[in-house]
Amino acid sequence: MKNFKISIVTPFYNEADSINLFFESIWNILNNSNFSYEIICIDDGSSDNTLEILKKFAHNNPDIKIISLSRNFGKEYALTAGIDAAQGDAVIPIDADLQDPPELIPSMVEEWIKGFPIVLAKRASRTTDTTFKRGTAHFFYKVINILSDVSIPENTGDFRLLDRSVVEALKTLPERTRFMKGLFAWIGFDHTTVYYDRQNRREGKTKWNVWKLWNFALDGIFSFSTTPIRIWTYLGLTIALASSLYGLSIIIKTLVYGISSPGYASLACLILFFSGINLVGIGLLGEYIGRIFIETKCRPLYIIKEKIGFQEET
Ligand code: UDP
Ligand code: MG
């Protein structure tokens, strides 16, 4: 009974060491299942021989398709390229480093058959992460869920099953700031959850560092919420009110007691404090203006250099 097709979408960026193991594990699962599949591999401008190795695999296997991007666009864009090209009835994005266990795929498909358009794979624990990463991740989800209208589930990555209807909805979101977790959450639809323990990366090393994670978090917050600028409006109002009251008290004091001794230190502190507040406010506006600038250019999200294994479009 192979009457439906699942698209596995995997971005590869300098994953030469992981590819063999990846295909081995995923085939093990897919070949024992009762559905047909395609594996869409996106080479995200790797500088090692990832693309050559992928091509070798694709050469012997018609279910493997390759999209090679013209440079490194980043995981979110690579994923978007893969999801756009997927033809299956359901799409499952999965990392190349086996941190998302392929063993979960059959149970995700089962839940989908039961009628859930989205099946989330949620980490039961974050024990393989450092305390720092655990703590900052938890804090990030708290902040973003307070600030934005959509609720982004904690401890879920891009590993999930998306029904064709969900994929089509996702394709209608044109924004350049691809904060995928946010986009997935924004489109809505019912979901169910399956749980797994996240493993350590099998081969190679992570492409993330603290600076990249920080920027990723800012992207998430600024592209999904305008609350930060609104907070600034209230902060400005509060400060203006407090300053007026303070000013009034100084005027009254001067009228009653005459001119007091010059307050150089307090004046300097106040000026420095408010210049700081002003600069942060301008920076915050800049975050949004920068994003408007990027969006108005309407550049494509990614550029494809080469497509392998896809049937010619008619
Ligand atoms: N990846 C990508 N482009 C990038 C960085 C990463 O396509 O610029 C891919 C990478 O090959 C892997 C997945 O995204 O398949 C997750 O990357 P990584 O393991 O570095 O992230 P982590 O698991 O640490 O969040
Ligand atoms: Mg990883």
mmCIF file of C-alpha atoms and ligand atoms in Angstrom:
data_model
loop_
_atom_site.group_PDB
_atom_site.id
_atom_site.type_symbol
_atom_site.label_atom_id
_atom_site.label_comp_id
_atom_site.label_asym_id
_atom_site.label_seq_id
_atom_site.Cartn_x
_atom_site.Cartn_y
_atom_site.Cartn_z
ATOM 1 C CA MET A 1 0.000 0.000 0.000
ATOM 2 C CA LYS A 2 2.130 2.864 -1.263
ATOM 3 C CA ASN A 3 -0.654 5.277 -1.985
ATOM 4 C CA PHE A 4 0.890 8.381 -0.502
ATOM 5 C CA LYS A 5 4.222 10.054 -0.634
ATOM 6 C CA ILE A 6 6.270 11.642 2.129
ATOM 7 C CA SER A 7 8.882 14.299 1.304
ATOM 8 C CA ILE A 8 11.882 14.331 3.597
ATOM 9 C CA VAL A 9 13.611 17.717 3.382
ATOM 10 C CA THR A 10 17.177 17.970 4.657
ATOM 11 C CA PRO A 11 19.549 20.935 4.488
ATOM 12 C CA PHE A 12 23.267 20.128 4.234
ATOM 13 C CA TYR A 13 25.971 22.628 4.994
ATOM 14 C CA ASN A 14 29.465 21.150 5.138
ATOM 15 C CA GLU A 15 28.080 17.801 6.258
ATOM 16 C CA ALA A 16 30.429 15.536 4.272
ATOM 17 C CA ASP A 17 31.099 13.512 7.453
ATOM 18 C CA SER A 18 27.416 13.008 8.243
ATOM 19 C CA ILE A 19 25.946 12.048 4.865
ATOM 20 C CA ASN A 20 26.711 8.306 4.882
ATOM 21 C CA LEU A 21 25.311 7.805 8.333
ATOM 22 C CA PHE A 22 22.297 9.964 7.522
ATOM 23 C CA PHE A 23 21.256 7.942 4.479
ATOM 24 C CA GLU A 24 21.971 4.660 6.225
ATOM 25 C CA SER A 25 19.672 5.512 9.135
ATOM 26 C CA ILE A 26 16.927 7.100 7.115
ATOM 27 C CA TRP A 27 16.794 4.306 4.536
ATOM 28 C CA ASN A 28 16.593 1.813 7.294
ATOM 29 C CA ILE A 29 13.385 3.472 8.386
ATOM 30 C CA LEU A 30 11.888 4.457 5.030
ATOM 31 C CA ASN A 31 12.491 1.173 3.249
ATOM 32 C CA ASN A 32 10.616 -0.687 5.962
ATOM 33 C CA SER A 33 7.608 1.554 5.748
ATOM 34 C CA ASN A 34 4.462 1.329 3.694
ATOM 35 C CA PHE A 35 4.622 4.681 1.931
ATOM 36 C CA SER A 36 6.621 6.027 -0.947
ATOM 37 C CA TYR A 37 9.037 8.839 -0.333
ATOM 38 C CA GLU A 38 11.434 11.370 -1.782
ATOM 39 C CA ILE A 39 14.448 12.787 0.014
ATOM 40 C CA ILE A 40 15.120 16.378 -0.975
ATOM 41 C CA CYS A 41 18.668 17.333 -0.092
ATOM 42 C CA ILE A 42 19.561 20.994 -0.192
ATOM 43 C CA ASP A 43 23.236 21.781 -0.470
ATOM 44 C CA ASP A 44 23.447 25.170 1.219
ATOM 45 C CA GLY A 45 26.606 26.350 -0.545
ATOM 46 C CA SER A 46 28.900 23.872 1.218
ATOM 47 C CA SER A 47 32.618 24.484 0.803
ATOM 48 C CA ASP A 48 33.576 20.824 1.368
ATOM 49 C CA ASN A 49 32.632 17.932 -0.913
ATOM 50 C CA THR A 50 29.058 17.582 0.421
ATOM 51 C CA LEU A 51 27.573 18.180 -3.040
ATOM 52 C CA GLU A 52 29.741 15.539 -4.746
ATOM 53 C CA ILE A 53 28.831 12.935 -2.146
ATOM 54 C CA LEU A 54 25.137 13.804 -2.438
ATOM 55 C CA LYS A 55 25.363 13.481 -6.215
ATOM 56 C CA LYS A 56 26.859 10.014 -5.857
ATOM 57 C CA PHE A 57 23.941 8.939 -3.697
ATOM 58 C CA ALA A 58 21.398 10.538 -6.048
ATOM 59 C CA HIS A 59 22.994 8.840 -9.039
ATOM 60 C CA ASN A 60 22.063 5.412 -7.689
ATOM 61 C CA ASN A 61 18.722 6.330 -6.226
ATOM 62 C CA PRO A 62 15.826 8.048 -8.001
ATOM 63 C CA ASP A 63 14.180 8.927 -4.666
ATOM 64 C CA ILE A 64 17.006 11.317 -3.809
ATOM 65 C CA LYS A 65 16.726 14.796 -5.271
ATOM 66 C CA ILE A 66 19.240 17.579 -4.877
ATOM 67 C CA ILE A 67 18.868 21.318 -4.874
ATOM 68 C CA SER A 68 22.169 23.116 -4.856
ATOM 69 C CA LEU A 69 22.022 26.760 -3.753
ATOM 70 C CA SER A 70 24.369 29.307 -5.266
ATOM 71 C CA ARG A 71 25.942 30.185 -1.893
ATOM 72 C CA ASN A 72 25.388 29.658 1.809
ATOM 73 C CA PHE A 73 21.989 31.201 2.515
ATOM 74 C CA GLY A 74 21.458 29.698 5.978
ATOM 75 C CA LYS A 75 19.373 26.809 7.228
ATOM 76 C CA GLU A 76 16.020 28.622 7.161
ATOM 77 C CA TYR A 77 16.421 29.495 3.474
ATOM 78 C CA ALA A 78 17.705 26.048 2.561
ATOM 79 C CA LEU A 79 14.649 24.564 4.256
ATOM 80 C CA THR A 80 12.365 26.965 2.397
ATOM 81 C CA ALA A 81 13.938 25.917 -0.921
ATOM 82 C CA GLY A 82 13.348 22.259 -0.040
ATOM 83 C CA ILE A 83 9.777 22.749 1.129
ATOM 84 C CA ASP A 84 8.980 24.742 -2.038
ATOM 85 C CA ALA A 85 10.241 21.891 -4.200
ATOM 86 C CA ALA A 86 8.658 19.042 -2.226
ATOM 87 C CA GLN A 87 5.909 17.156 -4.017
ATOM 88 C CA GLY A 88 4.792 14.745 -1.303
ATOM 89 C CA ASP A 89 1.433 14.610 0.463
ATOM 90 C CA ALA A 90 3.264 15.500 3.655
ATOM 91 C CA VAL A 91 6.647 17.096 4.254
ATOM 92 C CA ILE A 92 9.094 16.357 7.070
ATOM 93 C CA PRO A 93 12.081 18.695 7.504
ATOM 94 C CA ILE A 94 14.893 16.875 9.303
ATOM 95 C CA ASP A 95 18.530 17.798 10.105
ATOM 96 C CA ALA A 96 21.418 15.994 8.468
ATOM 97 C CA ASP A 97 23.291 15.376 11.714
ATOM 98 C CA LEU A 98 20.782 12.817 13.056
ATOM 99 C CA GLN A 99 19.937 15.001 16.039
ATOM 100 C CA ASP A 100 16.363 14.590 14.860
ATOM 101 C CA PRO A 101 15.871 10.815 15.063
ATOM 102 C CA PRO A 102 14.502 9.315 11.812
ATOM 103 C CA GLU A 103 13.040 6.516 13.985
ATOM 104 C CA LEU A 104 10.265 8.948 14.826
ATOM 105 C CA ILE A 105 9.085 9.283 11.213
ATOM 106 C CA PRO A 106 6.725 6.246 11.186
ATOM 107 C CA SER A 107 4.891 7.412 14.306
ATOM 108 C CA MET A 108 4.643 10.944 12.902
ATOM 109 C CA VAL A 109 3.121 9.530 9.718
ATOM 110 C CA GLU A 110 0.716 7.448 11.806
ATOM 111 C CA GLU A 111 -0.538 10.548 13.626
ATOM 112 C CA TRP A 112 -0.911 12.329 10.286
ATOM 113 C CA ILE A 113 -3.007 9.479 8.910
ATOM 114 C CA LYS A 114 -5.229 9.817 11.989
ATOM 115 C CA GLY A 115 -6.006 13.298 10.685
ATOM 116 C CA PHE A 116 -3.592 15.764 12.273
ATOM 117 C CA PRO A 117 -2.276 18.229 9.677
ATOM 118 C CA ILE A 118 0.777 19.010 11.833
ATOM 119 C CA VAL A 119 2.740 16.564 13.956
ATOM 120 C CA LEU A 120 5.326 18.260 16.159
ATOM 121 C CA ALA A 121 8.350 16.386 17.399
ATOM 122 C CA LYS A 122 9.128 17.742 20.820
ATOM 123 C CA ARG A 123 12.248 17.130 22.849
ATOM 124 C CA ALA A 124 11.334 15.336 26.033
ATOM 125 C CA SER A 125 14.480 16.749 27.609
ATOM 126 C CA ARG A 126 17.370 19.007 26.817
ATOM 127 C CA THR A 127 19.875 16.975 28.771
ATOM 128 C CA THR A 128 22.357 16.932 25.896
ATOM 129 C CA ASP A 129 22.506 20.740 25.868
ATOM 130 C CA THR A 130 24.728 22.787 28.148
ATOM 131 C CA THR A 131 23.097 24.505 31.124
ATOM 132 C CA PHE A 132 23.785 27.807 29.397
ATOM 133 C CA LYS A 133 21.950 26.796 26.215
ATOM 134 C CA ARG A 134 19.071 25.315 28.202
ATOM 135 C CA GLY A 135 18.709 28.449 30.289
ATOM 136 C CA THR A 136 18.932 30.908 27.415
ATOM 137 C CA ALA A 137 16.553 28.852 25.260
ATOM 138 C CA HIS A 138 13.991 28.754 28.069
ATOM 139 C CA PHE A 139 14.321 32.522 28.595
ATOM 140 C CA PHE A 140 13.972 33.153 24.842
ATOM 141 C CA TYR A 141 10.721 31.174 24.588
ATOM 142 C CA LYS A 142 9.345 32.977 27.647
ATOM 143 C CA VAL A 143 10.137 36.404 26.147
ATOM 144 C CA ILE A 144 8.910 35.695 22.630
ATOM 145 C CA ASN A 145 5.684 34.121 23.858
ATOM 146 C CA ILE A 146 4.948 37.153 26.039
ATOM 147 C CA LEU A 147 5.758 39.611 23.252
ATOM 148 C CA SER A 148 4.188 38.017 20.197
ATOM 149 C CA ASP A 149 0.608 37.094 19.377
ATOM 150 C CA VAL A 150 1.387 33.595 18.172
ATOM 151 C CA SER A 151 2.474 30.966 20.642
ATOM 152 C CA ILE A 152 5.704 29.205 19.762
ATOM 153 C CA PRO A 153 6.005 25.791 21.417
ATOM 154 C CA GLU A 154 9.141 25.345 23.526
ATOM 155 C CA ASN A 155 11.690 22.622 22.750
ATOM 156 C CA THR A 156 10.458 22.033 19.223
ATOM 157 C CA GLY A 157 12.751 22.609 16.298
ATOM 158 C CA ASP A 158 11.988 22.402 12.613
ATOM 159 C CA PHE A 159 11.564 18.618 12.865
ATOM 160 C CA ARG A 160 7.838 18.111 12.314
ATOM 161 C CA LEU A 161 5.382 16.723 9.805
ATOM 162 C CA LEU A 162 3.426 19.161 7.667
ATOM 163 C CA ASP A 163 0.411 18.164 5.627
ATOM 164 C CA ARG A 164 0.209 19.407 2.007
ATOM 165 C CA SER A 165 -2.423 22.001 3.042
ATOM 166 C CA VAL A 166 -0.047 23.388 5.673
ATOM 167 C CA VAL A 167 2.821 23.489 3.178
ATOM 168 C CA GLU A 168 0.683 25.429 0.708
ATOM 169 C CA ALA A 169 -0.216 27.888 3.485
ATOM 170 C CA LEU A 170 3.457 28.259 4.397
ATOM 171 C CA LYS A 171 4.309 29.034 0.778
ATOM 172 C CA THR A 172 2.047 32.068 0.861
ATOM 173 C CA LEU A 173 4.267 33.766 3.469
ATOM 174 C CA PRO A 174 6.756 35.799 1.442
ATOM 175 C CA GLU A 175 8.859 37.408 4.184
ATOM 176 C CA ARG A 176 12.617 37.488 3.937
ATOM 177 C CA THR A 177 13.233 37.169 7.650
ATOM 178 C CA ARG A 178 12.622 33.440 7.811
ATOM 179 C CA PHE A 179 12.097 32.678 11.453
ATOM 180 C CA MET A 180 10.629 29.278 10.638
ATOM 181 C CA LYS A 181 9.352 28.390 14.111
ATOM 182 C CA GLY A 182 7.398 31.632 14.073
ATOM 183 C CA LEU A 183 6.095 31.100 10.539
ATOM 184 C CA PHE A 184 4.997 27.565 11.400
ATOM 185 C CA ALA A 185 3.204 28.898 14.471
ATOM 186 C CA TRP A 186 1.608 31.779 12.591
ATOM 187 C CA ILE A 187 -0.118 29.620 9.986
ATOM 188 C CA GLY A 188 -1.962 27.736 12.733
ATOM 189 C CA PHE A 189 -3.809 24.415 12.015
ATOM 190 C CA ASP A 190 -4.363 21.621 14.535
ATOM 191 C CA HIS A 191 -1.390 19.719 15.768
ATOM 192 C CA THR A 192 -0.411 16.791 17.879
ATOM 193 C CA THR A 193 2.938 16.042 19.470
ATOM 194 C CA VAL A 194 5.290 13.084 19.594
ATOM 195 C CA TYR A 195 8.218 13.115 22.031
ATOM 196 C CA TYR A 196 11.872 12.181 21.638
ATOM 197 C CA ASP A 197 15.212 12.515 23.340
ATOM 198 C CA ARG A 198 17.586 14.727 21.441
ATOM 199 C CA GLN A 199 20.915 13.081 20.768
ATOM 200 C CA ASN A 200 24.266 14.743 20.411
ATOM 201 C CA ARG A 201 25.443 15.467 16.904
ATOM 202 C CA ARG A 202 26.922 12.245 15.456
ATOM 203 C CA GLU A 203 29.566 13.742 13.139
ATOM 204 C CA GLY A 204 30.917 17.188 12.280
ATOM 205 C CA LYS A 205 30.149 20.179 14.422
ATOM 206 C CA THR A 206 27.328 22.639 14.931
ATOM 207 C CA LYS A 207 27.194 25.768 12.772
ATOM 208 C CA TRP A 208 25.819 27.826 15.647
ATOM 209 C CA ASN A 209 27.707 30.033 18.059
ATOM 210 C CA VAL A 210 26.509 32.398 20.767
ATOM 211 C CA TRP A 211 26.508 35.438 18.445
ATOM 212 C CA LYS A 212 24.484 33.624 15.749
ATOM 213 C CA LEU A 213 22.008 32.377 18.350
ATOM 214 C CA TRP A 214 21.639 35.902 19.743
ATOM 215 C CA ASN A 215 20.891 37.301 16.278
ATOM 216 C CA PHE A 216 18.499 34.446 15.619
ATOM 217 C CA ALA A 217 16.651 35.301 18.828
ATOM 218 C CA LEU A 218 16.480 38.997 17.846
ATOM 219 C CA ASP A 219 15.156 38.044 14.399
ATOM 220 C CA GLY A 220 12.495 35.966 16.076
ATOM 221 C CA ILE A 221 11.419 38.740 18.393
ATOM 222 C CA PHE A 222 11.541 41.671 15.959
ATOM 223 C CA SER A 223 9.865 39.827 13.111
ATOM 224 C CA PHE A 224 7.014 38.558 15.247
ATOM 225 C CA SER A 225 6.243 41.429 17.557
ATOM 226 C CA THR A 226 6.021 45.202 17.585
ATOM 227 C CA THR A 227 5.631 45.205 21.377
ATOM 228 C CA PRO A 228 9.255 46.409 21.944
ATOM 229 C CA ILE A 229 8.580 49.785 20.243
ATOM 230 C CA ARG A 230 5.272 50.058 22.051
ATOM 231 C CA ILE A 231 7.040 49.507 25.373
ATOM 232 C CA TRP A 232 9.302 52.403 24.387
ATOM 233 C CA THR A 233 6.286 54.687 23.907
ATOM 234 C CA TYR A 234 5.136 53.963 27.448
ATOM 235 C CA LEU A 235 8.640 54.287 28.820
ATOM 236 C CA GLY A 236 8.987 57.682 27.084
ATOM 237 C CA LEU A 237 5.646 58.824 28.484
ATOM 238 C CA THR A 238 6.549 57.720 32.006
ATOM 239 C CA ILE A 239 9.930 59.464 31.865
ATOM 240 C CA ALA A 240 8.378 62.636 30.424
ATOM 241 C CA LEU A 241 5.798 62.677 33.219
ATOM 242 C CA ALA A 242 8.399 62.049 35.915
ATOM 243 C CA SER A 243 10.684 64.762 34.479
ATOM 244 C CA SER A 244 7.822 67.288 34.416
ATOM 245 C CA LEU A 245 7.051 66.582 38.057
ATOM 246 C CA TYR A 246 10.743 66.880 38.938
ATOM 247 C CA GLY A 247 10.976 70.136 36.947
ATOM 248 C CA LEU A 248 7.956 71.515 38.752
ATOM 249 C CA SER A 249 9.455 70.651 42.130
ATOM 250 C CA ILE A 250 12.705 72.443 41.187
ATOM 251 C CA ILE A 251 10.781 75.580 40.141
ATOM 252 C CA ILE A 252 8.818 75.610 43.379
ATOM 253 C CA LYS A 253 11.988 75.011 45.437
ATOM 254 C CA THR A 254 13.764 77.880 43.656
ATOM 255 C CA LEU A 255 10.823 80.226 44.216
ATOM 256 C CA VAL A 256 10.544 79.343 47.885
ATOM 257 C CA TYR A 257 14.207 78.939 48.924
ATOM 258 C CA GLY A 258 16.013 80.904 46.173
ATOM 259 C CA ILE A 259 18.712 79.484 43.901
ATOM 260 C CA SER A 260 20.376 76.493 45.479
ATOM 261 C CA SER A 261 23.949 75.267 44.913
ATOM 262 C CA PRO A 262 24.741 74.071 41.347
ATOM 263 C CA GLY A 263 23.937 70.354 40.848
ATOM 264 C CA TYR A 264 26.631 69.434 38.332
ATOM 265 C CA ALA A 265 26.837 65.723 39.200
ATOM 266 C CA SER A 266 23.117 65.084 39.090
ATOM 267 C CA LEU A 267 22.825 67.048 35.851
ATOM 268 C CA ALA A 268 25.600 65.026 34.212
ATOM 269 C CA CYS A 269 23.995 61.762 35.362
ATOM 270 C CA LEU A 270 20.591 62.753 34.040
ATOM 271 C CA ILE A 271 21.964 63.819 30.660
ATOM 272 C CA LEU A 272 23.948 60.600 30.295
ATOM 273 C CA PHE A 273 21.004 58.476 31.370
ATOM 274 C CA PHE A 274 18.562 60.045 28.954
ATOM 275 C CA SER A 275 21.046 60.057 26.065
ATOM 276 C CA GLY A 276 21.415 56.342 26.684
ATOM 277 C CA ILE A 277 17.668 55.833 26.668
ATOM 278 C CA ASN A 278 17.410 57.850 23.436
ATOM 279 C CA LEU A 279 20.068 55.805 21.721
ATOM 280 C CA VAL A 280 18.474 52.506 22.697
ATOM 281 C CA GLY A 281 15.161 53.834 21.361
ATOM 282 C CA ILE A 282 16.776 54.782 18.058
ATOM 283 C CA GLY A 283 18.477 51.391 17.893
ATOM 284 C CA LEU A 284 15.174 49.671 18.439
ATOM 285 C CA LEU A 285 13.538 51.665 15.648
ATOM 286 C CA GLY A 286 16.550 50.789 13.511
ATOM 287 C CA GLU A 287 15.894 47.085 14.050
ATOM 288 C CA TYR A 288 12.465 47.490 12.492
ATOM 289 C CA ILE A 289 13.565 49.905 9.759
ATOM 290 C CA GLY A 290 16.370 47.528 8.800
ATOM 291 C CA ARG A 291 13.850 44.750 8.415
ATOM 292 C CA ILE A 292 11.518 46.963 6.382
ATOM 293 C CA PHE A 293 14.500 47.799 4.149
ATOM 294 C CA ILE A 294 15.250 44.132 3.572
ATOM 295 C CA GLU A 295 11.618 43.269 2.914
ATOM 296 C CA THR A 296 11.023 46.145 0.455
ATOM 297 C CA LYS A 297 13.853 44.971 -1.775
ATOM 298 C CA CYS A 298 11.738 41.873 -2.473
ATOM 299 C CA ARG A 299 14.729 39.766 -3.340
ATOM 300 C CA PRO A 300 14.142 36.065 -3.859
ATOM 301 C CA LEU A 301 14.743 33.997 -0.722
ATOM 302 C CA TYR A 302 17.382 31.812 -2.351
ATOM 303 C CA ILE A 303 19.052 31.233 -5.698
ATOM 304 C CA ILE A 304 19.236 27.713 -7.085
ATOM 305 C CA LYS A 305 22.445 26.797 -8.896
ATOM 306 C CA GLU A 306 21.504 23.295 -9.867
ATOM 307 C CA LYS A 307 18.602 20.852 -9.485
ATOM 308 C CA ILE A 308 19.189 17.144 -9.768
ATOM 309 C CA GLY A 309 16.668 14.306 -9.907
ATOM 310 C CA PHE A 310 13.569 16.442 -10.411
ATOM 311 C CA GLN A 311 11.275 15.626 -13.283
ATOM 312 C CA GLU A 312 11.152 18.378 -15.878
ATOM 313 C CA GLU A 313 8.260 20.685 -15.108
ATOM 314 C CA THR A 314 5.683 20.771 -17.855
HETATM 315 N N1 UDP B 1 22.601 24.075 7.988
HETATM 316 C C1 UDP B 1 22.405 24.693 6.740
HETATM 317 N N2 UDP B 1 22.921 25.933 6.518
HETATM 318 C C2 UDP B 1 23.615 26.622 7.476
HETATM 319 C C3 UDP B 1 23.779 25.992 8.748
HETATM 320 C C4 UDP B 1 23.256 24.731 8.964
HETATM 321 O O1 UDP B 1 21.783 24.113 5.854
HETATM 322 O O2 UDP B 1 24.070 27.726 7.196
HETATM 323 C C5 UDP B 1 22.041 22.724 8.221
HETATM 324 C C6 UDP B 1 23.025 21.705 8.752
HETATM 325 O O3 UDP B 1 23.733 21.076 7.702
HETATM 326 C C7 UDP B 1 22.134 20.737 9.503
HETATM 327 C C8 UDP B 1 21.031 21.634 10.031
HETATM 328 O O4 UDP B 1 21.058 22.828 9.229
HETATM 329 O O5 UDP B 1 21.549 19.769 8.648
HETATM 330 C C9 UDP B 1 21.207 21.962 11.500
HETATM 331 O O6 UDP B 1 22.466 22.568 11.708
HETATM 332 P P1 UDP B 1 23.287 22.410 13.052
HETATM 333 O O7 UDP B 1 23.387 20.970 13.409
HETATM 334 O O8 UDP B 1 24.555 23.159 12.852
HETATM 335 O O9 UDP B 1 22.370 23.165 14.088
HETATM 336 P P2 UDP B 1 21.958 22.666 15.560
HETATM 337 O O10 UDP B 1 21.505 21.244 15.465
HETATM 338 O O11 UDP B 1 23.180 22.823 16.376
HETATM 339 O O12 UDP B 1 20.847 23.603 15.939
HETATM 340 MG MG MG B 2 22.496 19.800 14.840
#
